[in-house]
Amino acid sequence: MASKASPRGGDHVMESPPQRKEIYTYKAPWTVFSLAWSNRIEQNSQFRLAIGSYIEQYNNTVQILKTKYTLQPNSEYPTMQIYSACEIEHPYPCTKILWSPEGKNNATPGSGAGSTNFGGRDLLATTGDYLRLWSVAEDNEASSSGGTGEDDDDGGTGATTTLTHKREALMINNNRNSEYCSPLTSFDWNECDPSMIVTSSIDTTCTIWDIHTQTVKTQVIAHDKEVFDLAFSRGTDVFASVGADGSVRLFDLRSLEHSTIIYDTPNLEPLLRLEWNKQDPNYLATFKVDSQSTIILDIRVPCQPVTILGGHAGCVNAVAWAPHSSCHICTAADDSHALIWDLSHMSKRPVEDPILAYNAEGEVNNLQWSSSQPDWVSIAFADKLQILRV
C-alpha cells in the first residue's frame, strides 16, 4: 500500500516505494465478505484473522486464519504465508465479525511473552440471524498448558498451528412472543466493558447485550426504518447508528429516553456504514448506499459534514480509521481501490486527494485496519483476502 496517489483527475499510479512492498494474499474457497483482526498480540509478529463467506444459501463458513514465516532458498527476506487454522460452520453469511477487545486491554504491544493475552482462549462474535459467540483456542496440549502451540518453538519460521473452537453461547431471540427473528445487520463490542455488545436489526431496533449473563440489558427503537450499522464511541456510554432513514443518531446509555440526530442526508438516502474515530471521538465517518463519497462528521457541529472524501470511481463499501492516528482514514470501493487519506487539515481546506492508494484485483468488499499491529490493513475482494503493510 506504500504508494503515492496521483494528482486529482488522473489515474492512481503505483510508484515503486523505496522500502520493500509487503502484500500477502489468501485465496478462500468462496467469496469473502466479513473479516476481522484479532486484538491479541501474537508472538513473532504473526497475525490471526477471521473471515466469513458470502454464499447465498443456509450453510456458510467462518475461517480462522493464521500466518507463518518461511525462508525460501536464495531469498533475502522470509516470506509470510497465510493458512486456515480452523473452520466454523455458520448459518447464513455473517453480517459482521469481531474479536473480543479483551486482548487489546490485557496486553501492551512489545511487552513480550509475559503478556496476558498470549495463549488461552480468544472470543469471537458474529451476527447474522442471531448474535453468536465462539471460543477459539490452540489445539491439543497448547490450550491446556497456556502456550501457543508449535509456534512457540519454531521462531515463527514454518510450523503450522491448528486451532479448535466451540460455541460459548447462543444469544436467543429477544422477541419472546414470536419465533420470528429479525436479522441482525451489524454490531459493536465495547472496548472499555467487554461484557457489552450492541446489535442493530432490520426491525428498527438496537439491542444492548450482557454477554456474561447472556441477557438483554435494554432495547431501543433507534430509527424509523432498518438500522444498518452502529459503533461505540470511546468509553462505555455513547454509541451512534445509521440506517435506511438516512440519519445518524447518537444514544447515551445513561439516558435512552431520547436520541440526538446529528446528520440527515439531503434526500433521506440510506446510510450504510458508520465508523467512530477512537483517537478523536469528535469525528465519525459514514457513507450513503451506492455512493462514491465518504462523509466525515464532527459531532460538535451537527447537520453539516466537516468534509466529504471523493476519489473513488465506484461505490464505497468500507471505511476504517487508523487505530494509532486521529487524522488518517482508509476507504475502499467497487473501483478496486483502497485509499488512505490525511485529514489533519480538513477544518481549513477541502481534502481532495488521498496520500496513498492501492489497486486490488477486484471490487473491494471490506477492509479492516489492525489495532494490535497498526502497520497492517486487510482488504477482501472476490475470493481473496489481502494484508498490506502501510
Short mmCIF file of C-alpha atoms in Angstrom, two decimals:
data_model
loop_
_atom_site.label_atom_id
_atom_site.label_comp_id
_atom_site.label_asym_id
_atom_site.label_seq_id
_atom_site.Cartn_x
_atom_site.Cartn_y
_atom_site.Cartn_z
CA MET A 1 0.00 0.00 0.00
CA ALA A 2 3.01 2.26 0.32
CA SER A 3 2.50 4.19 -2.92
CA LYS A 4 1.65 7.76 -3.75
CA ALA A 5 -1.68 8.67 -5.30
CA SER A 6 -1.62 10.72 -8.46
CA PRO A 7 -2.99 14.28 -8.64
CA ARG A 8 -6.75 14.67 -8.72
CA GLY A 9 -8.30 13.90 -12.08
CA GLY A 10 -5.70 11.35 -13.19
CA ASP A 11 -5.41 7.65 -12.64
CA HIS A 12 -3.91 6.35 -9.42
CA VAL A 13 -0.36 5.50 -10.41
CA MET A 14 1.54 2.92 -8.40
CA GLU A 15 5.11 4.09 -7.84
CA SER A 16 7.86 1.81 -6.60
CA PRO A 17 8.46 2.70 -2.94
CA PRO A 18 11.97 2.79 -1.54
CA GLN A 19 11.13 0.11 1.00
CA ARG A 20 10.16 -3.48 0.26
CA LYS A 21 6.49 -3.91 -0.54
CA GLU A 22 4.69 -6.39 1.65
CA ILE A 23 1.42 -7.70 0.25
CA TYR A 24 0.24 -11.20 1.15
CA THR A 25 -2.78 -12.98 -0.31
CA TYR A 26 -5.02 -15.80 0.90
CA LYS A 27 -7.44 -17.47 -1.54
CA ALA A 28 -10.63 -18.79 0.05
CA PRO A 29 -12.99 -21.37 -1.47
CA TRP A 30 -15.82 -18.80 -1.56
CA THR A 31 -16.45 -15.05 -1.80
CA VAL A 32 -15.01 -13.27 1.25
CA PHE A 33 -17.31 -10.71 2.84
CA SER A 34 -16.80 -10.17 6.58
CA LEU A 35 -13.35 -10.01 8.17
CA ALA A 36 -11.70 -9.03 11.46
CA TRP A 37 -8.24 -8.87 13.04
CA SER A 38 -7.69 -10.47 16.42
CA ASN A 39 -6.73 -7.98 19.14
CA ARG A 40 -4.20 -10.36 20.65
CA ILE A 41 -0.52 -9.56 20.33
CA GLU A 42 0.75 -12.67 18.57
CA GLN A 43 4.25 -13.94 19.13
CA ASN A 44 6.84 -13.48 16.36
CA SER A 45 4.72 -10.67 14.88
CA GLN A 46 2.28 -13.19 13.45
CA PHE A 47 -1.36 -12.50 12.70
CA ARG A 48 -4.73 -14.03 13.49
CA LEU A 49 -7.77 -13.02 11.45
CA ALA A 50 -11.29 -14.26 10.86
CA ILE A 51 -13.07 -14.18 7.50
CA GLY A 52 -16.66 -15.03 6.68
CA SER A 53 -18.12 -16.44 3.47
CA TYR A 54 -20.83 -14.95 1.33
CA ILE A 55 -22.79 -17.85 -0.11
CA GLU A 56 -26.46 -17.38 -0.98
CA GLN A 57 -27.62 -20.40 0.99
CA TYR A 58 -28.03 -21.50 4.61
CA ASN A 59 -24.64 -23.18 5.04
CA ASN A 60 -21.80 -20.69 5.30
CA THR A 61 -18.34 -20.73 6.86
CA VAL A 62 -16.06 -18.70 9.10
CA GLN A 63 -12.34 -19.40 8.75
CA ILE A 64 -9.73 -18.51 11.36
CA LEU A 65 -6.53 -17.59 9.54
CA LYS A 66 -3.00 -17.53 10.93
CA THR A 67 0.36 -16.67 9.43
CA LYS A 68 3.81 -18.21 9.45
CA TYR A 69 7.13 -17.10 8.03
CA THR A 70 9.28 -19.32 5.82
CA LEU A 71 12.71 -18.52 4.41
CA GLN A 72 12.97 -19.62 0.81
CA PRO A 73 16.32 -20.69 -0.71
CA ASN A 74 18.32 -17.77 -2.11
CA SER A 75 15.86 -15.31 -0.59
CA GLU A 76 16.98 -12.33 1.46
CA TYR A 77 13.69 -11.97 3.33
CA PRO A 78 11.36 -14.55 4.91
CA THR A 79 8.01 -14.96 3.19
CA MET A 80 4.73 -14.78 5.07
CA GLN A 81 2.18 -17.49 4.36
CA ILE A 82 -1.48 -17.29 5.37
CA TYR A 83 -3.27 -20.55 6.18
CA SER A 84 -6.60 -21.66 7.60
CA ALA A 85 -6.14 -22.93 11.15
CA CYS A 86 -9.82 -23.55 11.89
CA GLU A 87 -13.22 -23.62 10.19
CA ILE A 88 -16.58 -22.87 11.80
CA GLU A 89 -19.89 -23.81 10.21
CA HIS A 90 -22.13 -20.75 10.29
CA PRO A 91 -25.81 -20.38 9.38
CA TYR A 92 -26.20 -17.74 6.67
CA PRO A 93 -23.43 -15.25 5.82
CA CYS A 94 -22.01 -13.23 8.72
CA THR A 95 -23.01 -9.60 8.52
CA LYS A 96 -20.08 -8.77 10.80
CA ILE A 97 -17.28 -10.48 12.74
CA LEU A 98 -15.40 -9.06 15.72
CA TRP A 99 -12.82 -10.44 18.14
CA SER A 100 -13.09 -9.69 21.83
CA PRO A 101 -11.42 -6.39 22.79
CA GLU A 102 -10.08 -8.08 25.94
CA GLY A 103 -6.91 -8.96 24.03
CA LYS A 104 -6.39 -5.25 23.40
CA ASN A 105 -6.91 -4.37 27.06
CA ASN A 106 -4.85 -7.15 28.61
CA ALA A 107 -1.55 -6.60 26.85
CA THR A 108 0.71 -3.85 25.68
CA PRO A 109 2.43 -4.15 22.30
CA GLY A 110 6.05 -5.07 22.71
CA SER A 111 5.53 -6.36 26.22
CA GLY A 112 6.94 -9.75 25.27
CA ALA A 113 5.97 -13.30 26.14
CA GLY A 114 4.68 -12.28 29.55
CA SER A 115 1.64 -10.57 28.06
CA THR A 116 -1.54 -11.96 29.48
CA ASN A 117 -3.21 -12.34 26.09
CA PHE A 118 -0.80 -14.97 24.78
CA GLY A 119 -2.31 -18.44 24.60
CA GLY A 120 -5.62 -19.34 26.17
CA ARG A 121 -8.96 -18.71 24.53
CA ASP A 122 -9.84 -15.91 22.16
CA LEU A 123 -13.51 -14.94 21.92
CA LEU A 124 -15.11 -14.26 18.54
CA ALA A 125 -18.59 -12.86 17.88
CA THR A 126 -20.67 -12.99 14.70
CA THR A 127 -24.04 -11.64 13.62
CA GLY A 128 -26.49 -12.92 11.05
CA ASP A 129 -29.76 -14.45 12.13
CA TYR A 130 -28.59 -14.29 15.76
CA LEU A 131 -25.64 -12.99 17.78
CA ARG A 132 -23.25 -15.88 18.37
CA LEU A 133 -20.11 -16.20 20.47
CA TRP A 134 -17.27 -18.60 19.75
CA SER A 135 -14.24 -19.56 21.80
CA VAL A 136 -11.06 -20.21 19.82
CA ALA A 137 -8.02 -21.84 21.43
CA GLU A 138 -4.76 -23.51 20.44
CA ASP A 139 -5.24 -27.20 19.72
CA ASN A 140 -4.26 -30.17 21.90
CA GLU A 141 -1.78 -29.65 24.71
CA ALA A 142 -1.20 -25.99 23.95
CA SER A 143 -4.66 -24.96 25.08
CA SER A 144 -4.35 -26.70 28.44
CA SER A 145 -0.83 -25.52 29.14
CA GLY A 146 -1.48 -21.89 28.17
CA GLY A 147 1.15 -21.96 25.42
CA THR A 148 0.63 -21.10 21.81
CA GLY A 149 1.33 -24.41 20.13
CA GLU A 150 4.09 -25.29 17.72
CA ASP A 151 4.88 -21.67 17.02
CA ASP A 152 6.43 -21.35 20.48
CA ASP A 153 9.49 -23.33 19.46
CA ASP A 154 10.00 -22.67 15.80
CA GLY A 155 10.83 -18.98 15.91
CA GLY A 156 7.95 -18.33 13.54
CA THR A 157 9.69 -19.89 10.56
CA GLY A 158 7.46 -22.68 9.43
CA ALA A 159 5.34 -24.73 11.83
CA THR A 160 1.59 -24.74 11.32
CA THR A 161 -0.60 -24.40 14.41
CA THR A 162 -4.18 -25.65 14.38
CA LEU A 163 -6.98 -24.14 16.42
CA THR A 164 -10.11 -25.58 17.93
CA HIS A 165 -13.38 -23.80 18.54
CA LYS A 166 -16.57 -24.25 20.47
CA ARG A 167 -19.73 -22.21 20.71
CA GLU A 168 -19.66 -20.36 24.01
CA ALA A 169 -23.22 -19.10 23.92
CA LEU A 170 -26.06 -18.58 21.51
CA MET A 171 -27.95 -15.37 22.05
CA ILE A 172 -31.58 -16.40 21.79
CA ASN A 173 -34.25 -14.43 20.01
CA ASN A 174 -35.03 -11.42 22.15
CA ASN A 175 -38.58 -11.35 20.83
CA ARG A 176 -40.08 -13.79 23.32
CA ASN A 177 -43.54 -13.54 21.81
CA SER A 178 -42.61 -14.80 18.38
CA GLU A 179 -40.49 -17.46 16.76
CA TYR A 180 -39.57 -14.94 14.08
CA CYS A 181 -36.11 -13.45 14.44
CA SER A 182 -35.30 -10.16 12.74
CA PRO A 183 -31.91 -10.46 11.02
CA LEU A 184 -29.05 -8.56 12.62
CA THR A 185 -27.26 -6.17 10.30
CA SER A 186 -24.23 -5.30 12.44
CA PHE A 187 -22.85 -4.97 15.98
CA ASP A 188 -20.08 -3.42 18.03
CA TRP A 189 -18.15 -4.70 21.04
CA ASN A 190 -17.44 -2.16 23.77
CA GLU A 191 -13.69 -1.84 24.30
CA CYS A 192 -13.93 -0.48 27.86
CA ASP A 193 -16.54 -3.01 29.02
CA PRO A 194 -16.06 -6.27 27.06
CA SER A 195 -19.21 -7.73 28.62
CA MET A 196 -21.31 -5.35 26.49
CA ILE A 197 -22.27 -5.77 22.85
CA VAL A 198 -24.84 -3.71 20.95
CA THR A 199 -26.55 -5.11 17.84
CA SER A 200 -28.59 -3.47 15.09
CA SER A 201 -31.51 -5.03 13.24
CA ILE A 202 -33.78 -4.54 10.28
CA ASP A 203 -36.68 -4.24 12.77
CA THR A 204 -35.50 -0.63 13.55
CA THR A 205 -34.06 -1.56 16.96
CA CYS A 206 -30.69 -1.60 18.67
CA THR A 207 -30.20 -4.13 21.47
CA ILE A 208 -27.61 -3.94 24.24
CA TRP A 209 -26.48 -7.37 25.46
CA ASP A 210 -24.63 -8.52 28.56
CA ILE A 211 -22.68 -11.45 27.17
CA HIS A 212 -21.59 -12.64 30.62
CA THR A 213 -25.18 -13.24 31.71
CA GLN A 214 -26.40 -13.84 28.13
CA THR A 215 -29.28 -11.44 28.67
CA VAL A 216 -30.68 -8.29 27.09
CA LYS A 217 -29.84 -5.18 29.12
CA THR A 218 -32.08 -2.90 27.10
CA GLN A 219 -33.52 -2.37 23.65
CA VAL A 220 -34.35 0.89 21.88
CA ILE A 221 -36.29 1.74 18.75
CA ALA A 222 -33.41 3.53 17.09
CA HIS A 223 -34.65 4.58 13.63
CA ASP A 224 -37.79 4.97 11.56
CA LYS A 225 -36.56 2.26 9.17
CA GLU A 226 -33.95 -0.52 9.18
CA VAL A 227 -30.76 0.07 11.19
CA PHE A 228 -27.74 -0.83 9.07
CA ASP A 229 -24.76 -0.15 11.32
CA LEU A 230 -23.63 1.24 14.67
CA ALA A 231 -20.47 1.95 16.64
CA PHE A 232 -19.47 2.75 20.21
CA SER A 233 -17.61 5.92 20.97
CA ARG A 234 -14.58 5.79 23.23
CA GLY A 235 -15.89 4.85 26.67
CA THR A 236 -18.90 2.82 27.74
CA ASP A 237 -21.94 5.05 27.43
CA VAL A 238 -22.33 6.50 23.94
CA PHE A 239 -22.97 4.84 20.59
CA ALA A 240 -24.19 6.03 17.20
CA SER A 241 -26.21 4.33 14.48
CA VAL A 242 -27.15 4.80 10.83
CA GLY A 243 -29.93 3.33 8.76
CA ALA A 244 -32.36 3.36 5.88
CA ASP A 245 -33.99 6.59 7.06
CA GLY A 246 -30.79 8.49 6.17
CA SER A 247 -29.98 9.72 9.68
CA VAL A 248 -27.03 9.46 12.05
CA ARG A 249 -28.27 9.18 15.64
CA LEU A 250 -26.44 9.38 18.95
CA PHE A 251 -27.53 7.42 22.02
CA ASP A 252 -26.39 7.68 25.63
CA LEU A 253 -26.97 4.53 27.70
CA ARG A 254 -27.48 6.70 30.78
CA SER A 255 -30.48 8.38 29.16
CA LEU A 256 -32.14 6.33 26.45
CA GLU A 257 -35.46 8.20 26.55
CA HIS A 258 -34.30 10.21 23.55
CA SER A 259 -31.60 10.29 20.90
CA THR A 260 -29.83 13.09 19.06
CA ILE A 261 -29.94 13.30 15.28
CA ILE A 262 -26.63 14.80 14.22
CA TYR A 263 -26.98 14.38 10.47
CA ASP A 264 -29.62 13.69 7.82
CA THR A 265 -28.81 13.02 4.17
CA PRO A 266 -30.31 15.74 1.94
CA ASN A 267 -32.89 13.47 0.31
CA LEU A 268 -33.01 10.93 3.15
CA GLU A 269 -30.86 8.47 1.19
CA PRO A 270 -29.96 5.42 3.31
CA LEU A 271 -26.65 5.44 5.18
CA LEU A 272 -24.92 2.07 5.05
CA ARG A 273 -21.90 2.07 7.39
CA LEU A 274 -20.56 4.02 10.35
CA GLU A 275 -17.09 4.19 11.89
CA TRP A 276 -16.15 6.17 15.01
CA ASN A 277 -12.69 7.73 15.34
CA LYS A 278 -11.43 6.18 18.60
CA GLN A 279 -8.40 8.50 18.75
CA ASP A 280 -10.56 11.63 18.44
CA PRO A 281 -14.18 10.74 19.28
CA ASN A 282 -15.47 14.04 17.91
CA TYR A 283 -15.37 12.54 14.42
CA LEU A 284 -17.48 9.94 12.65
CA ALA A 285 -17.28 8.55 9.11
CA THR A 286 -20.25 7.26 7.14
CA PHE A 287 -21.37 6.82 3.53
CA LYS A 288 -24.60 6.51 1.63
CA VAL A 289 -25.79 3.42 -0.24
CA ASP A 290 -24.44 3.39 -3.81
CA SER A 291 -22.31 6.47 -3.18
CA GLN A 292 -18.75 7.18 -4.31
CA SER A 293 -18.07 9.55 -1.39
CA THR A 294 -17.33 9.22 2.32
CA ILE A 295 -18.87 11.74 4.74
CA ILE A 296 -16.82 12.94 7.73
CA LEU A 297 -18.90 14.40 10.58
CA ASP A 298 -17.96 16.43 13.65
CA ILE A 299 -20.49 15.72 16.41
CA ARG A 300 -19.86 19.22 17.79
CA VAL A 301 -21.21 20.72 14.54
CA PRO A 302 -24.39 18.75 13.71
CA CYS A 303 -26.08 18.61 10.31
CA GLN A 304 -23.08 19.73 8.24
CA PRO A 305 -20.21 17.44 7.13
CA VAL A 306 -16.78 18.75 8.01
CA THR A 307 -15.50 17.28 4.74
CA ILE A 308 -16.52 14.82 2.02
CA LEU A 309 -13.94 12.45 0.57
CA GLY A 310 -14.25 11.73 -3.15
CA GLY A 311 -11.53 9.95 -5.07
CA HIS A 312 -13.39 6.75 -5.86
CA ALA A 313 -14.89 5.88 -9.23
CA GLY A 314 -17.14 3.19 -7.75
CA CYS A 315 -19.48 2.75 -4.79
CA VAL A 316 -17.78 2.92 -1.39
CA ASN A 317 -18.13 -0.35 0.55
CA ALA A 318 -15.98 0.10 3.66
CA VAL A 319 -14.14 2.65 5.75
CA ALA A 320 -11.71 2.30 8.67
CA TRP A 321 -9.99 4.87 10.87
CA ALA A 322 -6.33 4.37 11.68
CA PRO A 323 -6.17 2.85 15.18
CA HIS A 324 -3.00 4.79 16.03
CA SER A 325 -3.71 8.17 14.43
CA SER A 326 -6.60 10.62 14.81
CA CYS A 327 -6.29 12.05 11.30
CA HIS A 328 -5.87 9.08 8.95
CA ILE A 329 -8.63 7.02 7.41
CA CYS A 330 -8.86 4.32 4.74
CA THR A 331 -11.72 3.89 2.27
CA ALA A 332 -12.40 1.05 -0.18
CA ALA A 333 -14.80 0.76 -3.10
CA ASP A 334 -16.06 -1.07 -6.17
CA ASP A 335 -13.39 0.69 -8.25
CA SER A 336 -10.90 -1.83 -6.77
CA HIS A 337 -9.07 0.91 -4.88
CA ALA A 338 -8.20 1.26 -1.21
CA LEU A 339 -7.27 4.87 -0.41
CA ILE A 340 -5.65 6.36 2.69
CA TRP A 341 -6.44 9.99 3.49
CA ASP A 342 -4.78 12.56 5.73
CA LEU A 343 -7.48 14.66 7.44
CA SER A 344 -5.19 16.77 9.60
CA HIS A 345 -6.11 19.99 7.74
CA MET A 346 -9.73 19.23 6.84
CA SER A 347 -11.11 22.07 9.01
CA LYS A 348 -9.08 24.59 6.96
CA ARG A 349 -9.43 23.31 3.40
CA PRO A 350 -11.12 20.50 1.45
CA VAL A 351 -9.41 17.13 1.34
CA GLU A 352 -9.06 16.48 -2.38
CA ASP A 353 -6.50 13.71 -2.78
CA PRO A 354 -5.52 10.59 -0.84
CA ILE A 355 -1.93 10.24 0.29
CA LEU A 356 -1.69 6.53 -0.51
CA ALA A 357 -3.50 4.27 -2.96
CA TYR A 358 -3.64 0.54 -3.62
CA ASN A 359 -5.21 -1.06 -6.66
CA ALA A 360 -6.65 -4.50 -5.91
CA GLU A 361 -7.55 -7.19 -8.44
CA GLY A 362 -11.28 -6.76 -7.93
CA GLU A 363 -14.04 -4.79 -6.25
CA VAL A 364 -13.10 -4.36 -2.58
CA ASN A 365 -15.95 -5.62 -0.39
CA ASN A 366 -14.48 -4.88 3.02
CA LEU A 367 -11.43 -3.60 4.86
CA GLN A 368 -10.09 -3.59 8.42
CA TRP A 369 -7.14 -1.77 9.99
CA SER A 370 -5.36 -3.87 12.62
CA SER A 371 -5.38 -2.27 16.06
CA SER A 372 -2.82 -4.70 17.50
CA GLN A 373 -0.40 -4.20 14.58
CA PRO A 374 -1.34 -0.84 13.04
CA ASP A 375 1.16 -1.07 10.19
CA TRP A 376 -1.20 -3.54 8.51
CA VAL A 377 -4.52 -3.22 6.67
CA SER A 378 -6.59 -6.13 5.35
CA ILE A 379 -8.95 -6.00 2.36
CA ALA A 380 -11.38 -8.51 0.90
CA PHE A 381 -12.22 -8.82 -2.79
CA ALA A 382 -13.83 -11.74 -4.64
CA ASP A 383 -12.46 -14.93 -3.04
CA LYS A 384 -9.29 -13.31 -1.70
CA LEU A 385 -8.07 -11.72 1.50
CA GLN A 386 -5.00 -9.49 1.24
CA ILE A 387 -2.98 -8.00 4.07
CA LEU A 388 -0.96 -4.92 3.19
CA ARG A 389 1.78 -3.12 5.08
CA VAL A 390 1.05 0.61 5.03
#
